[in-house]
C-alpha positions as a LaTeX table, in Angstrom:
\begin{tabular}{lrrr}
\hline
Residue & $x$ (\AA) & $y$ (\AA) & $z$ (\AA) \\
\hline
Arg1 & 132.47 & 82.62 & 76.04 \\
Leu2 & 135.03 & 83.03 & 78.50 \\
Gln3 & 135.77 & 86.54 & 77.57 \\
Glu4 & 132.35 & 88.16 & 77.21 \\
Ser5 & 131.77 & 85.95 & 80.59 \\
Arg6 & 134.65 & 88.32 & 81.74 \\
Glu7 & 133.36 & 91.38 & 80.53 \\
Arg8 & 129.50 & 90.81 & 81.55 \\
Leu9 & 128.90 & 94.13 & 84.05 \\
Ser10 & 126.76 & 93.45 & 87.09 \\
Val11 & 123.53 & 95.44 & 87.04 \\
Cys12 & 125.28 & 97.17 & 90.48 \\
Ser13 & 127.85 & 97.64 & 88.42 \\
Lys14 & 125.63 & 99.15 & 85.56 \\
Leu15 & 123.04 & 101.65 & 88.24 \\
Cys16 & 126.69 & 103.52 & 89.80 \\
Tyr17 & 127.73 & 104.30 & 86.43 \\
Ala18 & 123.75 & 105.33 & 85.79 \\
Val19 & 124.19 & 107.76 & 88.77 \\
Gly20 & 126.95 & 109.03 & 87.44 \\
Gly21 & 124.72 & 110.70 & 84.49 \\
Ala22 & 122.61 & 112.73 & 87.55 \\
Pro23 & 124.51 & 115.37 & 88.36 \\
Tyr24 & 124.71 & 116.82 & 84.72 \\
Gln25 & 121.24 & 116.93 & 83.83 \\
Ile26 & 119.74 & 118.05 & 87.86 \\
Thr27 & 122.02 & 120.93 & 87.52 \\
Gly28 & 121.10 & 121.14 & 84.09 \\
Cys29 & 117.68 & 121.26 & 84.33 \\
Ala30 & 117.34 & 123.88 & 86.95 \\
Leu31 & 119.70 & 126.19 & 84.98 \\
Gly32 & 118.01 & 126.20 & 82.22 \\
Phe33 & 114.46 & 126.32 & 83.96 \\
Phe34 & 115.27 & 129.17 & 86.35 \\
Leu35 & 118.41 & 130.71 & 86.01 \\
Gln36 & 116.32 & 133.81 & 83.58 \\
Ile37 & 114.07 & 134.20 & 86.30 \\
Tyr38 & 116.82 & 134.41 & 88.76 \\
Leu39 & 118.69 & 136.51 & 87.75 \\
Leu40 & 115.99 & 139.42 & 86.25 \\
Asp41 & 113.56 & 139.42 & 89.56 \\
Val42 & 115.69 & 138.15 & 92.31 \\
Ala43 & 118.78 & 139.48 & 91.68 \\
Gln44 & 117.69 & 142.00 & 89.59 \\
Val45 & 119.70 & 142.35 & 87.25 \\
Asp46 & 119.08 & 144.78 & 84.46 \\
Ala47 & 118.21 & 142.28 & 80.92 \\
Phe48 & 120.20 & 143.03 & 78.66 \\
Tyr49 & 123.51 & 142.23 & 81.06 \\
Ala50 & 120.97 & 139.01 & 82.31 \\
Ser51 & 121.08 & 137.86 & 78.64 \\
Ile52 & 124.94 & 138.69 & 78.14 \\
Ile53 & 125.64 & 136.56 & 80.98 \\
Leu54 & 122.94 & 133.34 & 79.74 \\
Phe55 & 124.96 & 134.13 & 75.73 \\
Val56 & 127.94 & 133.69 & 76.92 \\
Gly57 & 127.44 & 131.02 & 79.29 \\
Arg58 & 126.16 & 128.75 & 76.76 \\
Val59 & 129.21 & 130.06 & 74.27 \\
Trp60 & 131.50 & 128.86 & 76.84 \\
Asp61 & 129.91 & 125.79 & 78.00 \\
Ala62 & 130.60 & 124.87 & 74.25 \\
Ile63 & 133.96 & 126.00 & 73.82 \\
Thr64 & 135.12 & 123.92 & 76.76 \\
Asp65 & 133.75 & 120.57 & 75.24 \\
Pro66 & 136.84 & 119.96 & 72.95 \\
Met67 & 138.89 & 121.65 & 75.04 \\
Val68 & 138.54 & 119.17 & 78.47 \\
Gly69 & 139.14 & 116.64 & 75.38 \\
Phe70 & 142.22 & 117.63 & 74.23 \\
Phe71 & 142.92 & 117.79 & 77.88 \\
Ile72 & 141.90 & 114.43 & 78.99 \\
Ser73 & 143.93 & 113.01 & 75.63 \\
Lys74 & 147.08 & 113.84 & 76.92 \\
Thr75 & 146.64 & 112.79 & 80.33 \\
Ser76 & 148.37 & 109.88 & 81.72 \\
Trp77 & 146.52 & 106.63 & 83.55 \\
Thr78 & 146.43 & 106.99 & 87.33 \\
Arg79 & 146.07 & 104.01 & 89.37 \\
Phe80 & 142.16 & 105.50 & 89.60 \\
Gly81 & 142.03 & 105.52 & 85.45 \\
Arg82 & 142.44 & 108.35 & 82.65 \\
Leu83 & 138.88 & 109.54 & 83.22 \\
Met84 & 138.37 & 109.31 & 87.39 \\
Pro85 & 140.88 & 111.42 & 88.68 \\
Trp86 & 138.94 & 114.23 & 86.71 \\
Ile87 & 135.54 & 113.62 & 87.45 \\
Met88 & 137.35 & 113.66 & 91.29 \\
Phe89 & 139.08 & 116.91 & 91.46 \\
Ser90 & 136.74 & 118.67 & 89.66 \\
Thr91 & 133.54 & 117.49 & 91.56 \\
Pro92 & 134.43 & 119.72 & 94.82 \\
Phe93 & 134.89 & 123.05 & 93.10 \\
Ala94 & 131.75 & 122.82 & 90.83 \\
Ile95 & 129.39 & 122.30 & 93.19 \\
Ile96 & 130.88 & 125.68 & 95.30 \\
Ser97 & 130.43 & 127.42 & 91.86 \\
Tyr98 & 127.03 & 126.23 & 91.35 \\
Phe99 & 126.07 & 127.52 & 94.82 \\
Leu100 & 127.62 & 130.85 & 94.29 \\
Ile101 & 125.33 & 131.22 & 91.14 \\
Trp102 & 122.61 & 131.21 & 93.06 \\
Phe103 & 123.87 & 133.77 & 96.12 \\
Val104 & 123.10 & 137.30 & 95.41 \\
Pro105 & 126.18 & 139.39 & 96.48 \\
Asp106 & 126.46 & 142.26 & 98.79 \\
Ile107 & 127.64 & 144.37 & 96.13 \\
Ser108 & 126.64 & 147.78 & 94.22 \\
Thr109 & 129.20 & 147.51 & 91.36 \\
Gly110 & 130.69 & 143.85 & 89.74 \\
Gln111 & 127.40 & 142.03 & 90.27 \\
Val112 & 127.06 & 140.65 & 86.66 \\
Met113 & 130.72 & 139.95 & 86.76 \\
Trp114 & 129.78 & 137.68 & 89.55 \\
Tyr115 & 127.58 & 135.79 & 87.45 \\
Leu116 & 129.35 & 135.45 & 84.88 \\
Val117 & 132.51 & 134.54 & 86.42 \\
Phe118 & 130.52 & 131.56 & 88.22 \\
Tyr119 & 128.15 & 131.07 & 85.69 \\
Cys120 & 131.07 & 130.32 & 82.95 \\
Ala121 & 133.45 & 128.37 & 86.01 \\
Phe122 & 130.66 & 126.03 & 86.31 \\
Gln123 & 130.16 & 125.47 & 82.76 \\
Thr124 & 133.76 & 124.02 & 82.84 \\
Leu125 & 133.63 & 122.16 & 85.71 \\
Val126 & 130.44 & 120.46 & 85.34 \\
Thr127 & 132.24 & 119.63 & 81.38 \\
Cys128 & 135.25 & 118.63 & 83.35 \\
Phe129 & 132.78 & 115.81 & 84.73 \\
His130 & 130.82 & 114.89 & 82.14 \\
Val131 & 133.13 & 115.03 & 79.30 \\
Pro132 & 135.24 & 112.05 & 80.97 \\
Tyr133 & 131.93 & 110.95 & 82.33 \\
Ser134 & 130.87 & 110.02 & 78.86 \\
Ala135 & 133.82 & 109.31 & 77.46 \\
Leu136 & 133.69 & 106.54 & 80.08 \\
Thr137 & 131.72 & 104.45 & 78.36 \\
Met138 & 134.28 & 102.82 & 76.08 \\
Phe139 & 136.31 & 102.00 & 79.57 \\
Ile140 & 133.74 & 99.83 & 81.69 \\
Ser141 & 133.56 & 97.15 & 78.88 \\
Arg142 & 134.36 & 95.83 & 75.60 \\
Glu143 & 131.00 & 94.26 & 74.58 \\
Gln144 & 128.80 & 96.11 & 72.89 \\
Ser145 & 125.81 & 94.80 & 74.42 \\
Glu146 & 127.15 & 95.53 & 77.78 \\
Arg147 & 127.59 & 99.30 & 77.06 \\
Asp148 & 124.70 & 99.43 & 75.21 \\
Ser149 & 122.57 & 98.07 & 78.10 \\
Ala150 & 124.95 & 100.37 & 80.78 \\
Thr151 & 123.70 & 103.25 & 77.89 \\
Ala152 & 120.05 & 102.18 & 78.59 \\
Tyr153 & 120.94 & 102.18 & 82.36 \\
Arg154 & 122.52 & 105.61 & 81.82 \\
Met155 & 119.77 & 107.47 & 79.58 \\
Thr156 & 116.70 & 106.16 & 82.50 \\
Val157 & 118.65 & 107.84 & 85.25 \\
Glu158 & 119.50 & 110.83 & 83.17 \\
Val159 & 116.12 & 111.68 & 81.79 \\
Leu160 & 114.79 & 111.00 & 86.12 \\
Gly161 & 117.34 & 113.97 & 86.61 \\
Thr162 & 115.71 & 116.05 & 84.53 \\
Val163 & 112.43 & 115.39 & 86.44 \\
Leu164 & 114.29 & 115.83 & 89.92 \\
Gly165 & 115.52 & 118.66 & 89.69 \\
Thr166 & 113.29 & 120.38 & 88.03 \\
Ala167 & 110.88 & 119.06 & 90.64 \\
Ile168 & 113.34 & 119.93 & 93.61 \\
Gln169 & 114.04 & 123.97 & 92.66 \\
Gly170 & 110.36 & 124.31 & 91.73 \\
Gln171 & 109.02 & 123.00 & 95.03 \\
Ile172 & 111.60 & 124.76 & 97.29 \\
Val173 & 111.74 & 128.00 & 95.12 \\
Gly174 & 107.94 & 127.69 & 94.95 \\
Lys175 & 105.79 & 128.84 & 92.15 \\
Val176 & 106.10 & 132.86 & 91.34 \\
Asp177 & 103.30 & 134.26 & 90.99 \\
Thr178 & 104.12 & 136.95 & 88.51 \\
Pro179 & 100.46 & 138.61 & 87.61 \\
Cys180 & 100.60 & 139.53 & 83.46 \\
Ile181 & 100.10 & 142.76 & 82.21 \\
Gly182 & 97.42 & 143.78 & 80.15 \\
Ser183 & 97.87 & 145.08 & 76.43 \\
Pro184 & 98.23 & 148.30 & 76.38 \\
Phe185 & 95.87 & 148.80 & 73.88 \\
Phe186 & 93.00 & 148.82 & 76.00 \\
Phe187 & 94.55 & 151.66 & 78.02 \\
Gly188 & 96.80 & 154.38 & 77.72 \\
Leu189 & 100.44 & 154.48 & 78.04 \\
Ala190 & 100.34 & 156.75 & 80.94 \\
Asn191 & 98.39 & 154.15 & 82.67 \\
Ser192 & 100.43 & 151.33 & 81.69 \\
Ser193 & 103.52 & 152.87 & 83.20 \\
Val194 & 101.19 & 153.19 & 86.11 \\
Ala195 & 100.02 & 149.63 & 86.57 \\
Met196 & 103.82 & 148.27 & 85.28 \\
Glu197 & 104.98 & 150.22 & 88.91 \\
Glu198 & 102.48 & 149.17 & 91.38 \\
Leu199 & 103.62 & 145.18 & 90.16 \\
Asn200 & 106.87 & 146.04 & 90.29 \\
Met201 & 106.22 & 147.64 & 94.01 \\
Thr202 & 104.58 & 144.10 & 94.99 \\
His203 & 108.09 & 142.58 & 95.85 \\
Asp204 & 108.72 & 144.23 & 98.84 \\
Ala205 & 112.21 & 143.55 & 100.62 \\
Ala206 & 111.03 & 140.71 & 102.85 \\
Ser207 & 109.41 & 138.19 & 100.30 \\
Leu208 & 112.55 & 138.89 & 97.87 \\
Thr209 & 115.17 & 137.98 & 100.84 \\
Asp210 & 112.55 & 134.60 & 101.38 \\
Thr211 & 112.93 & 134.65 & 97.44 \\
Arg212 & 116.67 & 134.38 & 97.90 \\
Asn213 & 117.36 & 132.29 & 100.97 \\
Ala214 & 114.65 & 129.18 & 99.12 \\
Tyr215 & 117.32 & 129.73 & 95.58 \\
Met216 & 120.20 & 129.09 & 98.27 \\
Ile217 & 118.30 & 125.66 & 100.01 \\
Ala218 & 117.42 & 124.68 & 96.47 \\
Ala219 & 120.89 & 124.90 & 95.38 \\
Gly220 & 122.82 & 123.87 & 98.49 \\
Val221 & 119.60 & 120.02 & 98.18 \\
Ile222 & 120.81 & 119.99 & 94.61 \\
Gly223 & 125.16 & 119.79 & 95.89 \\
Gly224 & 123.76 & 117.57 & 97.57 \\
Leu225 & 122.92 & 115.25 & 95.10 \\
Tyr226 & 125.60 & 116.19 & 93.09 \\
Ile227 & 127.78 & 115.15 & 95.69 \\
Leu228 & 126.22 & 111.72 & 96.32 \\
Cys229 & 125.54 & 110.57 & 92.58 \\
Ala230 & 129.86 & 111.48 & 91.99 \\
Leu231 & 130.55 & 109.24 & 95.56 \\
Ile232 & 128.34 & 106.44 & 93.60 \\
Leu233 & 129.89 & 106.60 & 90.61 \\
Leu234 & 133.85 & 106.63 & 91.98 \\
Leu235 & 133.28 & 104.39 & 94.48 \\
Gly236 & 130.75 & 101.35 & 92.01 \\
Val237 & 132.37 & 101.41 & 88.67 \\
Arg238 & 135.92 & 100.54 & 88.18 \\
Glu239 & 137.68 & 101.93 & 84.76 \\
Arg240 & 139.32 & 99.28 & 82.81 \\
Arg241 & 142.18 & 100.20 & 80.63 \\
Glu242 & 141.98 & 97.53 & 77.72 \\
Ser243 & 144.52 & 95.63 & 77.45 \\
Ser244 & 143.87 & 94.97 & 73.65 \\
Glu245 & 144.49 & 98.40 & 73.10 \\
Leu246 & 145.94 & 98.62 & 69.44 \\
Gln247 & 149.05 & 100.97 & 70.49 \\
Ser248 & 151.90 & 102.24 & 68.70 \\
Asp249 & 154.94 & 103.43 & 69.97 \\
Glu250 & 154.10 & 107.06 & 70.03 \\
Pro251 & 150.27 & 108.40 & 70.40 \\
Val252 & 149.35 & 110.15 & 67.60 \\
Ser253 & 148.80 & 113.55 & 68.56 \\
Phe254 & 145.58 & 115.86 & 69.46 \\
Phe255 & 145.46 & 117.57 & 66.54 \\
Gln256 & 146.13 & 115.24 & 63.97 \\
Gly257 & 143.75 & 112.43 & 65.77 \\
Leu258 & 140.79 & 115.35 & 65.44 \\
Lys259 & 142.34 & 115.19 & 61.86 \\
Leu260 & 141.62 & 111.43 & 61.16 \\
Val261 & 138.08 & 111.81 & 63.82 \\
Met262 & 136.39 & 114.36 & 61.70 \\
Asn263 & 137.41 & 112.96 & 58.45 \\
His264 & 135.73 & 109.50 & 59.34 \\
Gly265 & 132.46 & 109.27 & 57.38 \\
Pro266 & 130.39 & 107.69 & 59.68 \\
Tyr267 & 130.83 & 110.10 & 63.12 \\
Ile268 & 129.77 & 113.02 & 60.33 \\
Lys269 & 127.12 & 111.43 & 59.51 \\
Leu270 & 125.95 & 110.29 & 62.65 \\
Ile271 & 126.68 & 113.63 & 64.17 \\
Ala272 & 125.08 & 115.69 & 61.06 \\
Gly273 & 121.89 & 113.32 & 61.42 \\
Phe274 & 121.36 & 114.06 & 65.20 \\
Leu275 & 122.09 & 117.99 & 65.21 \\
Phe276 & 118.96 & 118.21 & 63.30 \\
Thr277 & 117.29 & 115.83 & 65.29 \\
Ser278 & 118.13 & 117.90 & 68.82 \\
Leu279 & 117.40 & 121.01 & 67.22 \\
Ala280 & 114.30 & 120.06 & 66.58 \\
Phe281 & 113.46 & 118.79 & 69.52 \\
Met282 & 114.93 & 122.08 & 71.32 \\
Leu283 & 112.86 & 124.25 & 69.55 \\
Leu284 & 109.76 & 122.04 & 70.91 \\
Glu285 & 111.30 & 122.10 & 74.52 \\
Gly286 & 111.82 & 126.40 & 74.48 \\
Asn287 & 108.72 & 127.20 & 73.27 \\
Phe288 & 106.45 & 124.78 & 74.49 \\
Ala289 & 106.13 & 126.57 & 77.77 \\
Leu290 & 105.10 & 130.17 & 75.42 \\
Phe291 & 103.09 & 127.53 & 72.97 \\
Cys292 & 101.19 & 126.17 & 76.04 \\
Thr293 & 100.85 & 129.47 & 77.93 \\
Tyr294 & 99.17 & 131.71 & 75.03 \\
Thr295 & 98.36 & 129.33 & 71.85 \\
Leu296 & 96.70 & 126.64 & 73.88 \\
Gly297 & 95.57 & 128.38 & 76.90 \\
Phe298 & 96.99 & 126.13 & 79.57 \\
Arg299 & 98.76 & 128.50 & 81.21 \\
Asn300 & 98.48 & 126.95 & 84.70 \\
Glu301 & 98.99 & 123.42 & 83.09 \\
Phe302 & 102.38 & 123.54 & 81.87 \\
Gln303 & 104.30 & 122.32 & 84.45 \\
Asn304 & 102.10 & 118.92 & 84.34 \\
Ile305 & 102.03 & 118.82 & 80.80 \\
Leu306 & 106.39 & 118.85 & 81.11 \\
Leu307 & 106.19 & 116.55 & 84.05 \\
Ala308 & 103.95 & 113.59 & 81.41 \\
Ile309 & 106.66 & 114.39 & 78.63 \\
Met310 & 109.44 & 113.41 & 81.17 \\
Leu311 & 107.66 & 111.00 & 82.63 \\
Ser312 & 106.64 & 109.17 & 79.31 \\
Ala313 & 110.64 & 109.19 & 78.22 \\
Thr314 & 111.78 & 107.93 & 81.75 \\
Leu315 & 108.94 & 105.09 & 81.28 \\
Thr316 & 109.85 & 104.22 & 77.71 \\
Ile317 & 113.96 & 103.91 & 77.24 \\
Pro318 & 113.86 & 100.45 & 78.51 \\
Phe319 & 111.34 & 99.52 & 75.69 \\
Trp320 & 114.18 & 101.05 & 73.26 \\
Gln321 & 116.37 & 99.46 & 74.54 \\
Trp322 & 114.98 & 96.06 & 73.74 \\
Phe323 & 113.86 & 97.40 & 70.52 \\
Leu324 & 117.27 & 98.90 & 69.32 \\
Thr325 & 118.86 & 95.21 & 70.22 \\
Arg326 & 115.83 & 93.19 & 68.72 \\
Phe327 & 115.62 & 94.99 & 65.50 \\
Gly328 & 118.46 & 97.04 & 65.18 \\
Lys329 & 119.47 & 101.11 & 65.99 \\
Lys330 & 118.98 & 102.22 & 62.68 \\
Thr331 & 115.53 & 100.79 & 62.76 \\
Ala332 & 114.84 & 102.38 & 66.26 \\
Val333 & 116.20 & 105.55 & 64.44 \\
Tyr334 & 113.43 & 105.53 & 61.76 \\
Val335 & 110.89 & 104.29 & 64.06 \\
Gly336 & 111.33 & 106.15 & 67.07 \\
Ile337 & 112.25 & 109.50 & 66.24 \\
Ser338 & 109.27 & 109.65 & 63.02 \\
Ser339 & 106.76 & 108.46 & 65.99 \\
Ala340 & 106.81 & 111.93 & 66.92 \\
Ile341 & 105.12 & 113.57 & 63.81 \\
Pro342 & 101.94 & 113.17 & 63.26 \\
Phe343 & 101.19 & 114.07 & 67.15 \\
Leu344 & 103.19 & 117.31 & 66.25 \\
Ile345 & 101.05 & 117.95 & 63.60 \\
Met346 & 97.95 & 116.55 & 65.23 \\
Val347 & 98.53 & 119.31 & 68.52 \\
Val348 & 98.39 & 122.80 & 65.80 \\
Val349 & 95.48 & 120.96 & 63.41 \\
Leu350 & 93.05 & 120.16 & 66.14 \\
Asp351 & 91.23 & 122.74 & 68.60 \\
Ser352 & 92.94 & 123.68 & 71.62 \\
Asn353 & 91.59 & 120.58 & 73.92 \\
Leu354 & 93.50 & 119.89 & 76.92 \\
Phe355 & 93.16 & 115.82 & 76.90 \\
Ile356 & 94.71 & 115.51 & 73.13 \\
Thr357 & 97.87 & 118.05 & 74.85 \\
Tyr358 & 98.66 & 115.15 & 76.95 \\
Ile359 & 98.23 & 112.44 & 74.82 \\
Val360 & 100.58 & 114.65 & 72.44 \\
Ala361 & 103.03 & 115.01 & 75.68 \\
Val362 & 102.91 & 110.93 & 76.22 \\
Ala363 & 103.83 & 111.11 & 72.63 \\
Ala364 & 106.92 & 113.67 & 72.34 \\
Gly365 & 108.06 & 111.30 & 75.35 \\
Ile366 & 108.40 & 108.66 & 73.80 \\
Ser367 & 110.49 & 110.34 & 70.71 \\
Val368 & 112.36 & 112.11 & 73.35 \\
Ala369 & 113.53 & 109.04 & 74.85 \\
Ala370 & 114.83 & 107.63 & 71.26 \\
Ala371 & 116.39 & 110.86 & 70.99 \\
Phe372 & 118.16 & 111.05 & 74.11 \\
Leu373 & 119.32 & 107.05 & 74.36 \\
Leu374 & 119.97 & 106.25 & 70.69 \\
Pro375 & 123.29 & 109.18 & 70.34 \\
Trp376 & 125.34 & 107.04 & 73.11 \\
Ser377 & 124.31 & 103.75 & 72.29 \\
Met378 & 125.58 & 104.36 & 68.23 \\
Leu379 & 128.77 & 106.37 & 68.76 \\
Pro380 & 130.38 & 103.42 & 70.67 \\
Asp381 & 129.96 & 101.52 & 67.41 \\
Val382 & 131.76 & 104.72 & 65.27 \\
Ile383 & 134.83 & 104.68 & 67.80 \\
Asp384 & 134.91 & 101.07 & 67.01 \\
Asp385 & 134.58 & 101.59 & 63.37 \\
Phe386 & 137.38 & 103.71 & 63.70 \\
Lys387 & 139.30 & 101.85 & 65.27 \\
Leu388 & 139.33 & 98.84 & 62.58 \\
Gln389 & 140.32 & 101.81 & 60.36 \\
His390 & 143.17 & 103.15 & 62.65 \\
Pro391 & 143.97 & 100.36 & 64.69 \\
Ser392 & 147.61 & 102.36 & 65.60 \\
Ser393 & 146.06 & 105.40 & 66.72 \\
His394 & 144.15 & 105.58 & 70.15 \\
Gly395 & 143.68 & 107.34 & 72.72 \\
His396 & 140.74 & 109.58 & 70.93 \\
Glu397 & 137.47 & 108.53 & 72.89 \\
Ala398 & 137.08 & 111.60 & 74.63 \\
Ile399 & 137.37 & 113.90 & 71.06 \\
Phe400 & 134.58 & 111.40 & 69.71 \\
Phe401 & 132.27 & 112.06 & 72.65 \\
Ser402 & 133.45 & 116.09 & 73.43 \\
Phe403 & 132.63 & 116.96 & 69.97 \\
Tyr404 & 129.25 & 115.25 & 69.84 \\
Val405 & 128.94 & 117.08 & 72.70 \\
Phe406 & 129.76 & 120.42 & 71.54 \\
Phe407 & 127.94 & 120.31 & 68.64 \\
Thr408 & 124.68 & 119.48 & 70.59 \\
Lys409 & 125.10 & 122.74 & 73.05 \\
Phe410 & 125.97 & 124.63 & 69.61 \\
Thr411 & 122.65 & 123.52 & 68.02 \\
Ala412 & 120.99 & 124.29 & 72.16 \\
Gly413 & 122.27 & 127.79 & 71.11 \\
Val414 & 121.27 & 128.60 & 67.85 \\
Ser415 & 117.78 & 126.92 & 68.76 \\
Leu416 & 117.47 & 129.58 & 71.07 \\
Gly417 & 118.78 & 132.62 & 68.81 \\
Ile418 & 115.95 & 131.58 & 66.18 \\
Ser419 & 113.36 & 131.06 & 68.71 \\
Thr420 & 113.91 & 135.12 & 70.45 \\
Leu421 & 114.58 & 136.32 & 67.34 \\
Ser422 & 111.32 & 134.77 & 65.54 \\
Leu423 & 109.22 & 135.87 & 68.26 \\
Asp424 & 110.57 & 139.02 & 68.56 \\
Phe425 & 109.60 & 139.93 & 64.95 \\
Ala426 & 106.21 & 138.34 & 65.24 \\
Gly427 & 105.66 & 141.29 & 68.02 \\
Tyr428 & 105.73 & 139.51 & 71.41 \\
Gln429 & 105.01 & 141.07 & 74.56 \\
Thr430 & 106.74 & 140.96 & 77.45 \\
Arg431 & 104.88 & 139.29 & 80.22 \\
Gly432 & 101.29 & 139.94 & 78.23 \\
Cys433 & 98.15 & 138.51 & 79.07 \\
Ser434 & 97.97 & 137.46 & 75.57 \\
Gln435 & 99.84 & 137.56 & 72.06 \\
Pro436 & 99.50 & 138.96 & 69.06 \\
Gly437 & 98.26 & 136.95 & 66.32 \\
Gln438 & 101.78 & 136.60 & 64.67 \\
Val439 & 102.94 & 135.54 & 67.38 \\
Asn440 & 100.67 & 132.39 & 68.01 \\
Phe441 & 101.65 & 131.41 & 64.32 \\
Thr442 & 105.21 & 131.60 & 65.47 \\
Leu443 & 105.29 & 129.40 & 67.90 \\
Lys444 & 102.85 & 126.77 & 65.63 \\
Met445 & 105.55 & 127.50 & 63.28 \\
Leu446 & 108.05 & 126.18 & 66.11 \\
Val447 & 106.97 & 123.52 & 68.07 \\
Ser448 & 104.91 & 121.55 & 64.54 \\
Ala449 & 106.20 & 122.70 & 60.95 \\
Val450 & 109.85 & 123.38 & 61.64 \\
Pro451 & 110.89 & 120.87 & 64.18 \\
Val452 & 108.80 & 117.69 & 61.32 \\
Gly453 & 110.81 & 119.61 & 58.68 \\
Leu454 & 114.00 & 118.71 & 60.72 \\
Ile455 & 113.05 & 115.54 & 61.33 \\
Leu456 & 112.46 & 114.56 & 58.17 \\
Leu457 & 115.61 & 115.61 & 57.27 \\
Ser458 & 117.44 & 113.97 & 59.69 \\
Leu459 & 115.95 & 110.92 & 59.01 \\
Leu460 & 116.98 & 111.76 & 55.11 \\
Leu461 & 120.50 & 112.44 & 56.49 \\
Phe462 & 120.08 & 108.40 & 58.57 \\
Lys463 & 119.81 & 107.00 & 55.31 \\
Leu464 & 123.76 & 107.86 & 54.70 \\
Tyr465 & 124.84 & 106.24 & 57.72 \\
Pro466 & 126.21 & 103.37 & 57.11 \\
Ile467 & 127.04 & 100.97 & 60.08 \\
Asp468 & 123.95 & 98.73 & 59.91 \\
Glu469 & 123.32 & 95.73 & 62.60 \\
Glu470 & 125.19 & 93.11 & 60.10 \\
Lys471 & 128.30 & 95.88 & 59.83 \\
Arg472 & 128.30 & 96.24 & 63.42 \\
Arg473 & 128.54 & 92.55 & 63.84 \\
Lys474 & 131.06 & 92.43 & 61.20 \\
Asn475 & 133.23 & 95.19 & 63.17 \\
Lys476 & 132.54 & 93.39 & 66.58 \\
Lys477 & 134.03 & 90.39 & 64.29 \\
Ala478 & 137.42 & 91.93 & 63.40 \\
Leu479 & 138.02 & 93.58 & 66.66 \\
Gln480 & 137.62 & 90.31 & 69.32 \\
Asp481 & 140.31 & 88.69 & 65.90 \\
Leu482 & 142.62 & 92.05 & 66.57 \\
Arg483 & 142.40 & 91.89 & 70.20 \\
Glu484 & 143.44 & 87.75 & 70.61 \\
Glu485 & 146.09 & 88.33 & 68.14 \\
Ser486 & 147.45 & 91.05 & 70.32 \\
Asn487 & 147.30 & 89.30 & 73.38 \\
Ser488 & 148.47 & 85.98 & 71.58 \\
Ser489 & 151.71 & 88.37 & 70.43 \\
Ser490 & 152.01 & 90.29 & 73.74 \\
Glu491 & 152.22 & 86.71 & 75.81 \\
Ser492 & 154.69 & 85.36 & 72.91 \\
Asp493 & 156.98 & 88.28 & 73.36 \\
Asn494 & 156.19 & 87.78 & 77.06 \\
Thr495 & 157.51 & 83.59 & 76.88 \\
Glu496 & 160.75 & 84.99 & 74.91 \\
Leu497 & 161.63 & 87.47 & 76.93 \\
Ala498 & 161.06 & 84.82 & 79.63 \\
Ser499 & 163.34 & 82.43 & 77.95 \\
Ile500 & 166.67 & 85.00 & 77.66 \\
Val501 & 166.58 & 85.41 & 81.26 \\
\hline
\end{tabular}
């Protein structure tokens, strides 16, 4: 009991730890919602090259996670810890590269390389922040309940970060009133070209300069928040080196550790289940704006509906934290993720209704909160189970977290590709006032039928996940016994050495 009381984290420590998760979500949300529009309409990059910048940036972002995990595993402990120096030194360079993404260089050639280099540089540097921050969960406390509580704080702040990133970027930049283009069916192709030319002429040089300045101001504000959150994390959280770490004389290499991690059954089953869950919610997230605009006809309500989803997710994370401690994490997975299914079906089956859409948004936010919280709450349990099976292998926490993030980002790329190809095959009209019936049917499939199928598949996979509450309690007891044994042997060695001296 004395040991547990020493391991308890104060509310201040949990809040400081949670604030560290905000920069990743704030910048990610701003880039996710606004970078494509910025490249096309503000920086005026050709659409083909803009797609290359976005695709390469996403792929590179996924690749950097295991790379950073590898280098972290090779990092020695310092007086600041093993993870904190990565966060400390990556922050200033990440802010500089983030600001340069939103800067339009006065060069005629090389503009594409400018955005490609700084976009990839920022993704690398923010990974150097986020991977060690994620692995820090294992080093703030050895008590599972404290880690779960800190994770709940973190998820709440991260969801708030998504709201904050969207709000800051949207309010400063302002809504870009881009008129839709009527279907060429109603007028000749020549008239369509004239209409397109007139539409392009509406953006004069003065307004374009103001828009570019607004993007840089937004980047400066978000950069300032990035610094503030990093400072709170560095000053308010202490990284604890586990004295009970069951160390061998020679640590296992990264690739041997990776092989051990990938052969650990509970880890593979956990990430397989959450991969399909992530794919379901990313398909819903990526196509919800188009679905609201064209299929439901709520062109001017999308931002409010998105805000309802994020606020619902933020407010219900404490509920899911209570639920998983009361009924168990596997039960929380089944209840939380499956709760979105009836509402996803309802929004497609019933006629277009704004009130029902808001109900669906709130219900989707409840499931988003569960999908947001549970992976980060269950990964430490998998790591504890791994430590029991491999007591002589240590220092692989970053591998567990970095490869989970890698697979999640890879899934995001897959969902983006599936959505774009499906809409293209259906005959999607860029900036059209309305879309063909096949496009509306495809959007219904992408936000309802396909996510429901993926959620059901993920729930079947979670049946195979072996760490339930009973198993978790046994692992906790076994780890505590091993730590006490390790501490007692260390004390006896010190006593013997003292007697010899």
